[in-house]
PDB file of C-alpha atoms in Angstrom:
ATOM      1  CA  UNK A   1     -10.108 107.781 101.881  1.00 86.00           C
ATOM      2  CA  UNK A   2     -12.576 105.104 100.763  1.00 89.00           C
ATOM      3  CA  UNK A   3     -12.756 103.401 104.153  1.00 87.00           C
ATOM      4  CA  UNK A   4     -12.980 106.638 106.133  1.00 89.00           C
ATOM      5  CA  UNK A   5     -15.832 107.929 103.946  1.00 92.00           C
ATOM      6  CA  UNK A   6     -17.927 104.841 104.596  1.00 93.00           C
ATOM      7  CA  UNK A   7     -17.093 104.554 108.293  1.00 91.00           C
ATOM      8  CA  UNK A   8     -18.097 108.203 108.799  1.00 92.00           C
ATOM      9  CA  UNK A   9     -21.424 107.810 107.011  1.00 94.00           C
ATOM     10  CA  UNK A  10     -22.505 104.244 107.820  1.00 93.00           C
ATOM     11  CA  UNK A  11     -22.343 103.471 111.524  1.00 91.00           C
ATOM     12  CA  UNK A  12     -23.589  99.946 110.805  1.00 92.00           C
ATOM     13  CA  UNK A  13     -20.531  99.388 108.595  1.00 92.00           C
ATOM     14  CA  UNK A  14     -18.117  98.532 111.364  1.00 92.00           C
ATOM     15  CA  UNK A  15     -16.010  96.553 108.876  1.00 94.00           C
ATOM     16  CA  UNK A  16     -15.187  97.743 105.343  1.00 95.00           C
ATOM     17  CA  UNK A  17     -13.300  95.412 102.998  1.00 95.00           C
ATOM     18  CA  UNK A  18     -11.833  96.541  99.679  1.00 95.00           C
ATOM     19  CA  UNK A  19     -10.018  94.261  97.228  1.00 95.00           C
ATOM     20  CA  UNK A  20      -8.284  94.338  93.834  1.00 94.00           C
ATOM     21  CA  UNK A  21      -8.494  90.633  92.955  1.00 93.00           C
ATOM     22  CA  UNK A  22      -7.977  89.365  89.398  1.00 92.00           C
ATOM     23  CA  UNK A  23     -11.560  88.117  89.008  1.00 91.00           C
ATOM     24  CA  UNK A  24     -13.081  91.147  90.699  1.00 91.00           C
ATOM     25  CA  UNK A  25     -11.146  93.640  88.594  1.00 91.00           C
ATOM     26  CA  UNK A  26     -11.887  91.663  85.416  1.00 91.00           C
ATOM     27  CA  UNK A  27     -15.603  91.991  86.090  1.00 88.00           C
ATOM     28  CA  UNK A  28     -15.572  95.636  87.224  1.00 87.00           C
ATOM     29  CA  UNK A  29     -13.590  96.555  84.109  1.00 86.00           C
ATOM     30  CA  UNK A  30     -16.269  94.969  81.876  1.00 82.00           C
ATOM     31  CA  UNK A  31     -18.962  97.241  80.471  1.00 77.00           C
ATOM     32  CA  UNK A  32     -21.839  95.230  81.955  1.00 76.00           C
ATOM     33  CA  UNK A  33     -20.395  94.832  85.437  1.00 77.00           C
ATOM     34  CA  UNK A  34     -21.453  91.835  87.469  1.00 78.00           C
ATOM     35  CA  UNK A  35     -24.143  89.637  85.953  1.00 74.00           C
ATOM     36  CA  UNK A  36     -27.187  89.746  88.191  1.00 64.00           C
ATOM     37  CA  UNK A  37     -28.187  86.394  89.634  1.00 64.00           C
ATOM     38  CA  UNK A  38     -25.705  84.358  87.601  1.00 62.00           C
ATOM     39  CA  UNK A  39     -25.205  81.520  90.068  1.00 52.00           C
ATOM     40  CA  UNK A  40     -26.065  80.318  93.527  1.00 53.00           C
ATOM     41  CA  UNK A  41     -23.218  82.483  94.828  1.00 54.00           C
ATOM     42  CA  UNK A  42     -25.135  85.540  93.675  1.00 54.00           C
ATOM     43  CA  UNK A  43     -27.485  85.066  96.617  1.00 53.00           C
ATOM     44  CA  UNK A  44     -27.762  88.505  98.138  1.00 54.00           C
ATOM     45  CA  UNK A  45     -30.643  90.680  99.266  1.00 49.00           C
ATOM     46  CA  UNK A  46     -30.130  93.311  96.569  1.00 58.00           C
ATOM     47  CA  UNK A  47     -27.784  94.257  93.797  1.00 76.00           C
ATOM     48  CA  UNK A  48     -24.523  96.005  94.617  1.00 85.00           C
ATOM     49  CA  UNK A  49     -24.081  99.716  94.129  1.00 89.00           C
ATOM     50  CA  UNK A  50     -21.779 101.042  91.413  1.00 91.00           C
ATOM     51  CA  UNK A  51     -19.233 103.850  91.671  1.00 92.00           C
ATOM     52  CA  UNK A  52     -17.468 105.244  88.596  1.00 90.00           C
ATOM     53  CA  UNK A  53     -13.673 105.468  88.649  1.00 90.00           C
ATOM     54  CA  UNK A  54     -12.424 108.995  89.356  1.00 87.00           C
ATOM     55  CA  UNK A  55      -8.711 108.231  89.453  1.00 79.00           C
ATOM     56  CA  UNK A  56      -6.759 107.302  92.587  1.00 83.00           C
ATOM     57  CA  UNK A  57      -9.069 107.647  95.578  1.00 78.00           C
ATOM     58  CA  UNK A  58      -7.099 110.411  97.254  1.00 76.00           C
ATOM     59  CA  UNK A  59      -9.457 113.384  97.329  1.00 78.00           C
ATOM     60  CA  UNK A  60     -12.036 114.104 100.022  1.00 84.00           C
ATOM     61  CA  UNK A  61     -14.494 115.568  97.508  1.00 85.00           C
ATOM     62  CA  UNK A  62     -15.141 111.998  96.219  1.00 90.00           C
ATOM     63  CA  UNK A  63     -16.390 110.815  99.635  1.00 90.00           C
ATOM     64  CA  UNK A  64     -20.035 111.966  99.264  1.00 94.00           C
ATOM     65  CA  UNK A  65     -20.313 110.222  95.877  1.00 94.00           C
ATOM     66  CA  UNK A  66     -18.875 106.971  97.275  1.00 94.00           C
ATOM     67  CA  UNK A  67     -21.309 107.055 100.170  1.00 94.00           C
ATOM     68  CA  UNK A  68     -24.269 107.874  97.914  1.00 96.00           C
ATOM     69  CA  UNK A  69     -23.374 105.075  95.486  1.00 95.00           C
ATOM     70  CA  UNK A  70     -23.135 102.538  98.313  1.00 94.00           C
ATOM     71  CA  UNK A  71     -26.385 103.755  99.868  1.00 94.00           C
ATOM     72  CA  UNK A  72     -27.747 101.123 102.245  1.00 92.00           C
ATOM     73  CA  UNK A  73     -26.228  98.229 100.295  1.00 91.00           C
ATOM     74  CA  UNK A  74     -23.588  95.807 101.552  1.00 89.00           C
ATOM     75  CA  UNK A  75     -21.545  95.730  98.330  1.00 90.00           C
ATOM     76  CA  UNK A  76     -20.116  98.343  95.982  1.00 92.00           C
ATOM     77  CA  UNK A  77     -18.595  97.721  92.564  1.00 91.00           C
ATOM     78  CA  UNK A  78     -15.831 100.279  92.081  1.00 92.00           C
ATOM     79  CA  UNK A  79     -15.712 100.415  88.277  1.00 92.00           C
ATOM     80  CA  UNK A  80     -12.197  99.999  86.837  1.00 91.00           C
ATOM     81  CA  UNK A  81     -10.936  99.620  90.398  1.00 92.00           C
ATOM     82  CA  UNK A  82     -12.167  96.780  92.611  1.00 93.00           C
ATOM     83  CA  UNK A  83     -14.756  95.366  95.000  1.00 94.00           C
ATOM     84  CA  UNK A  84     -15.973  96.666  98.356  1.00 94.00           C
ATOM     85  CA  UNK A  85     -18.204  95.116 101.013  1.00 93.00           C
ATOM     86  CA  UNK A  86     -19.372  96.250 104.422  1.00 93.00           C
ATOM     87  CA  UNK A  87     -20.801  94.540 107.485  1.00 90.00           C
ATOM     88  CA  UNK A  88     -21.597  95.073 111.119  1.00 89.00           C
ATOM     89  CA  UNK A  89     -18.923  92.455 111.835  1.00 87.00           C
ATOM     90  CA  UNK A  90     -15.809  91.138 110.136  1.00 86.00           C
ATOM     91  CA  UNK A  91     -17.731  87.909 109.515  1.00 85.00           C
ATOM     92  CA  UNK A  92     -20.524  89.701 107.649  1.00 84.00           C
ATOM     93  CA  UNK A  93     -18.181  91.824 105.532  1.00 88.00           C
ATOM     94  CA  UNK A  94     -15.899  88.857 104.770  1.00 87.00           C
ATOM     95  CA  UNK A  95     -18.712  86.514 103.769  1.00 81.00           C
ATOM     96  CA  UNK A  96     -20.256  89.231 101.574  1.00 83.00           C
ATOM     97  CA  UNK A  97     -16.857  89.656  99.893  1.00 88.00           C
ATOM     98  CA  UNK A  98     -16.435  85.905  99.534  1.00 85.00           C
ATOM     99  CA  UNK A  99     -19.779  85.606  97.738  1.00 82.00           C
ATOM    100  CA  UNK A 100     -19.117  88.687  95.593  1.00 87.00           C
ATOM    101  CA  UNK A 101     -15.616  87.517  94.606  1.00 89.00           C
ATOM    102  CA  UNK A 102     -16.899  84.008  93.901  1.00 85.00           C
ATOM    103  CA  UNK A 103     -19.671  85.454  91.727  1.00 84.00           C
ATOM    104  CA  UNK A 104     -16.986  87.339  89.778  1.00 89.00           C
ATOM    105  CA  UNK A 105     -14.867  84.197  89.370  1.00 89.00           C
ATOM    106  CA  UNK A 106     -17.859  82.221  88.108  1.00 84.00           C
ATOM    107  CA  UNK A 107     -18.765  84.992  85.679  1.00 86.00           C
ATOM    108  CA  UNK A 108     -15.209  85.273  84.300  1.00 88.00           C
ATOM    109  CA  UNK A 109     -15.004  81.520  83.753  1.00 87.00           C
ATOM    110  CA  UNK A 110     -18.499  81.260  82.276  1.00 83.00           C
ATOM    111  CA  UNK A 111     -17.793  84.089  79.829  1.00 84.00           C
ATOM    112  CA  UNK A 112     -14.427  82.578  78.889  1.00 88.00           C
ATOM    113  CA  UNK A 113     -16.341  79.627  77.454  1.00 82.00           C
ATOM    114  CA  UNK A 114     -17.972  81.977  74.972  1.00 82.00           C
ATOM    115  CA  UNK A 115     -21.492  80.810  75.679  1.00 72.00           C
ATOM    116  CA  UNK A 116     -24.475  82.797  76.823  1.00 76.00           C
ATOM    117  CA  UNK A 117     -24.826  83.290  80.585  1.00 77.00           C
ATOM    118  CA  UNK A 118     -27.888  81.641  82.126  1.00 79.00           C
ATOM    119  CA  UNK A 119     -29.309  83.791  84.937  1.00 78.00           C
ATOM    120  CA  UNK A 120     -31.104  82.298  87.927  1.00 78.00           C
ATOM    121  CA  UNK A 121     -34.672  83.696  88.076  1.00 80.00           C
ATOM    122  CA  UNK A 122     -35.126  86.448  90.669  1.00 78.00           C
ATOM    123  CA  UNK A 123     -37.938  84.542  92.422  1.00 82.00           C
ATOM    124  CA  UNK A 124     -35.604  81.607  93.065  1.00 80.00           C
ATOM    125  CA  UNK A 125     -32.827  83.889  94.338  1.00 75.00           C
ATOM    126  CA  UNK A 126     -35.291  85.667  96.664  1.00 76.00           C
ATOM    127  CA  UNK A 127     -36.688  82.375  98.026  1.00 80.00           C
ATOM    128  CA  UNK A 128     -33.232  80.857  98.517  1.00 74.00           C
ATOM    129  CA  UNK A 129     -31.982  84.001 100.258  1.00 69.00           C
ATOM    130  CA  UNK A 130     -34.992  83.950 102.611  1.00 72.00           C
ATOM    131  CA  UNK A 131     -34.297  80.296 103.410  1.00 72.00           C
ATOM    132  CA  UNK A 132     -30.605  81.009 104.078  1.00 66.00           C
ATOM    133  CA  UNK A 133     -31.477  83.877 106.398  1.00 61.00           C
ATOM    134  CA  UNK A 134     -34.030  81.744 108.264  1.00 65.00           C
ATOM    135  CA  UNK A 135     -31.398  79.045 108.781  1.00 61.00           C
ATOM    136  CA  UNK A 136     -28.956  81.672 110.053  1.00 52.00           C
ATOM    137  CA  UNK A 137     -31.458  83.536 112.236  1.00 48.00           C
ATOM    138  CA  UNK A 138     -30.221  82.103 115.563  1.00 47.00           C
ATOM    139  CA  UNK A 139     -26.814  83.579 114.763  1.00 50.00           C
ATOM    140  CA  UNK A 140     -28.035  86.767 113.093  1.00 53.00           C
ATOM    141  CA  UNK A 141     -26.881  86.564 109.470  1.00 55.00           C
ATOM    142  CA  UNK A 142     -25.776  84.195 106.746  1.00 51.00           C
ATOM    143  CA  UNK A 143     -22.248  85.374 107.518  1.00 53.00           C
ATOM    144  CA  UNK A 144     -22.576  83.851 110.946  1.00 60.00           C
ATOM    145  CA  UNK A 145     -23.875  80.637 109.397  1.00 67.00           C
ATOM    146  CA  UNK A 146     -20.630  79.995 107.489  1.00 71.00           C
ATOM    147  CA  UNK A 147     -18.133  81.970 109.601  1.00 75.00           C
ATOM    148  CA  UNK A 148     -17.377  79.183 112.149  1.00 79.00           C
ATOM    149  CA  UNK A 149     -16.441  76.820 109.314  1.00 80.00           C
ATOM    150  CA  UNK A 150     -14.198  79.427 107.719  1.00 78.00           C
ATOM    151  CA  UNK A 151     -12.411  79.976 111.029  1.00 80.00           C
ATOM    152  CA  UNK A 152     -11.881  76.216 111.442  1.00 86.00           C
ATOM    153  CA  UNK A 153     -10.344  76.101 107.976  1.00 86.00           C
ATOM    154  CA  UNK A 154      -8.092  79.048 108.800  1.00 86.00           C
ATOM    155  CA  UNK A 155      -6.974  77.319 112.013  1.00 88.00           C
ATOM    156  CA  UNK A 156      -5.925  74.262 109.966  1.00 92.00           C
ATOM    157  CA  UNK A 157      -4.094  76.300 107.326  1.00 92.00           C
ATOM    158  CA  UNK A 158      -2.384  78.956 109.471  1.00 89.00           C
ATOM    159  CA  UNK A 159      -3.283  79.727 113.042  1.00 88.00           C
ATOM    160  CA  UNK A 160      -0.870  82.680 113.163  1.00 90.00           C
ATOM    161  CA  UNK A 161      -3.765  85.039 112.312  1.00 79.00           C
ATOM    162  CA  UNK A 162      -4.482  85.132 116.060  1.00 80.00           C
ATOM    163  CA  UNK A 163      -1.125  86.798 116.689  1.00 83.00           C
TER     164      UNK A 163
END
């Protein structure tokens, strides 16, 4: 239901990824959600959308709310549920998920230490994101900047994904 709602409404979202990872669920279950601009992995053009948990995602009447909460963003925090990212390609959606999941892992570990989180100033995030996109421009997105390296790693670990 979640995937079909987004595919029907967002024609640019040719790939929709949805996970229930330990770090992701730990963060989406927390009252504050994901800490904005916590670390370098938070580099993203805008904050994710948030969608409140309505029980198992089985009912079509939830679709318009999911779509509205995602809006034109590439990431959606499904409160008390999991993480969702979209992209025009698998590479874009996967890299967005990688950065979102890594941001969650960093946040969980930083908060486990009991100290106060130190946010990266928005101006630095914006400048760094612009620089990343400029470096990726020949390939179209930051996802394409790191995707070839991720595929090489996958080839070394388990090339059966091609089958």
